[in-house]
Amino acid sequence: MDAFCKKLSTMCGTMPGVEWSDGLLYVGQRLVLPRTASLHERFFQLVHDCMGHFGANKSYASLCNSYYWPNMCKDLQEAYIPSCNECQHNKSPTTWPAGPLHPLPIQDTCGDSVTVNFIGPLPKDEGYDMLITMTDCLNSDICLVPCQSSISTEHFAHIFFDHWYCENGLPLDIISDHDKIFVSRFWKSLHKLMGVKVKMSSAYHPEPDGASERMNKTISNQALWYYVERSQKGWVKALPKVRFDLMNTVNASTGYSPFQLHLGHAPWVLPPLLPLTQVLTTDDCAAHMFLKCLHLDLLDTHDNLLASRIAQASSVNKSQSDKPHLAVDDLILLSTKHHRWDYMRKCDSRVAKFMPRFDGPYHIIEAHPETSTYMLDLPNMPNIFPTFHVSQLRRYVANNPTLFPTHVRPHPAPVITENGSEEVVIDCIIEEWHCGRGWRYLVRWVGYGPEHDEWMSCQELEDCEALDRWLEGREAISS
């Protein structure tokens, strides 16, 4: 009997409702449970794990009418349920998205900063199935170039040189997402030699480059739609007209059209009905006034963009939480929203509703709180760019072994072979993936949770009993 039960038992007869019955201590109709090893945890497992993993209120309601011990509600609500592995992996968070908006800095001169993006894949037209967009961050001058989805980094470098550099000169920085071209060693080396900074948005978080993303959405969902034929051909031929329309449209953030900032005036769409009066008498005076107006328009554009981004960031940050505060070596869970292809394969009958919401936990290896981005150690996902915005992360709550000792998954010690190497035992195979000419299998180890699952090739699983069982089960289903 623990100290609390001993103290409570001395109040029998003096405190209403406290009594012994058949050797058991009761408070009213509730049985008092002593703090013994794993006893409280077993009751929590019955009302939470075995009853559908509902929240703290419903789980506590199933327990509180019949049992009692000190801090029962607190232990359930603040310790047991938050550290439940199944709940952390399969329940969506109910709090506001984390991390404030970090707008990109505004350059002072046109051509200093350019965003580069791909739109596609698109229906094949004249041998092209992708579209490259290059947009000036200050005056929204845009360049549209069709290309193939199999474009190499070297070919893209030539396109950038021919269509942007030769028109606008060398930019100070290039902003992009994490396309395979932009993360290649050649691209990074090329810009390092030229002295150009390469800035990238974090994975699955394009908000910092919102202006470019909005432009791409306008092009793909609206502008090209009106020029595509029933057979979905003709979008390549329509690109010059689409660019003209975009360049001649007033930008909501700057208050000017790209043509006004690029040429100093908007081009004529229709000829004037009346002849223009010549206000300025000399060419020198006209040129001087033209440059002065263009300079003032650019300054006004800079101020309008700054005010627009401040307003946008302020509006977004009202619904953003500044938590969690993460640091290097913290354990976190990663949202599966943008990489559920790990769980769903082509021609698969599985549905997204049954997919885990988070996987992990993973260790943070680099923290950049000034941009709300963090780099993770992803041993089983080598092809994913490992830097994520904090909105894609969720702090992992570890189990408290002093309160719930059996809730800790015991990791068996590895077997030491005669040559001194370590071996772990395969429990089962839970997934397969056709990769190239062969197959890869997702292996779960005996005594380890899903966070330690590992993809292995067929050659690595030669003479494996777990693989034989998996193949037999697949043949039985197909037959």
Short mmCIF file of N, CA and C in Angstrom, two decimals, residues 23 72 96 123 145 174 210 212 216 234-235 277 285 288 299 331 342 371 410:
data_model
loop_
_atom_site.label_atom_id
_atom_site.label_comp_id
_atom_site.label_asym_id
_atom_site.label_seq_id
_atom_site.Cartn_x
_atom_site.Cartn_y
_atom_site.Cartn_z
N GLY A 23 -11.87 -5.89 2.11
CA GLY A 23 -10.43 -5.68 2.01
C GLY A 23 -10.02 -4.65 0.99
N MET A 72 -5.23 11.28 -11.26
CA MET A 72 -5.63 10.35 -12.31
C MET A 72 -5.92 11.08 -13.62
N TRP A 96 -3.42 25.75 -34.32
CA TRP A 96 -3.11 26.57 -35.49
C TRP A 96 -1.79 26.14 -36.10
N PRO A 123 0.02 18.54 -71.40
CA PRO A 123 -0.18 17.71 -72.60
C PRO A 123 0.90 18.00 -73.63
N VAL A 145 9.09 29.80 -71.32
CA VAL A 145 9.86 28.98 -72.27
C VAL A 145 9.37 27.54 -72.17
N ILE A 174 18.73 33.86 -57.31
CA ILE A 174 17.70 33.09 -58.02
C ILE A 174 16.92 32.31 -56.99
N GLY A 210 5.39 33.35 -52.65
CA GLY A 210 3.98 33.34 -53.01
C GLY A 210 3.66 34.06 -54.31
N SER A 212 5.43 34.31 -57.09
CA SER A 212 5.71 33.44 -58.23
C SER A 212 4.70 32.30 -58.31
N ASN A 216 2.19 31.43 -61.44
CA ASN A 216 2.11 30.13 -62.10
C ASN A 216 0.69 29.59 -62.10
N GLY A 234 -1.86 23.30 -78.70
CA GLY A 234 -1.84 24.71 -79.03
C GLY A 234 -1.35 25.62 -77.93
N TRP A 235 -0.99 25.06 -76.76
CA TRP A 235 -0.55 25.94 -75.67
C TRP A 235 0.83 26.53 -75.93
N THR A 277 -1.49 64.88 -78.79
CA THR A 277 -0.86 66.21 -78.78
C THR A 277 0.54 66.10 -78.22
N CYS A 285 14.21 66.81 -73.60
CA CYS A 285 13.26 67.00 -72.49
C CYS A 285 12.37 65.77 -72.34
N HIS A 288 14.35 63.00 -70.72
CA HIS A 288 14.58 63.29 -69.31
C HIS A 288 13.32 62.98 -68.49
N LEU A 299 10.39 53.40 -57.67
CA LEU A 299 10.40 53.69 -56.24
C LEU A 299 9.02 53.45 -55.62
N LEU A 331 13.39 15.28 -30.99
CA LEU A 331 12.67 14.27 -31.75
C LEU A 331 11.36 14.87 -32.23
N ASP A 342 4.65 7.08 -50.42
CA ASP A 342 5.34 6.01 -49.71
C ASP A 342 4.38 4.90 -49.32
N THR A 371 13.99 31.38 -40.05
CA THR A 371 13.14 31.11 -41.21
C THR A 371 12.13 30.01 -40.93
N PRO A 410 10.46 -2.36 -25.63
CA PRO A 410 11.80 -2.88 -25.33
C PRO A 410 12.56 -3.21 -26.61
#
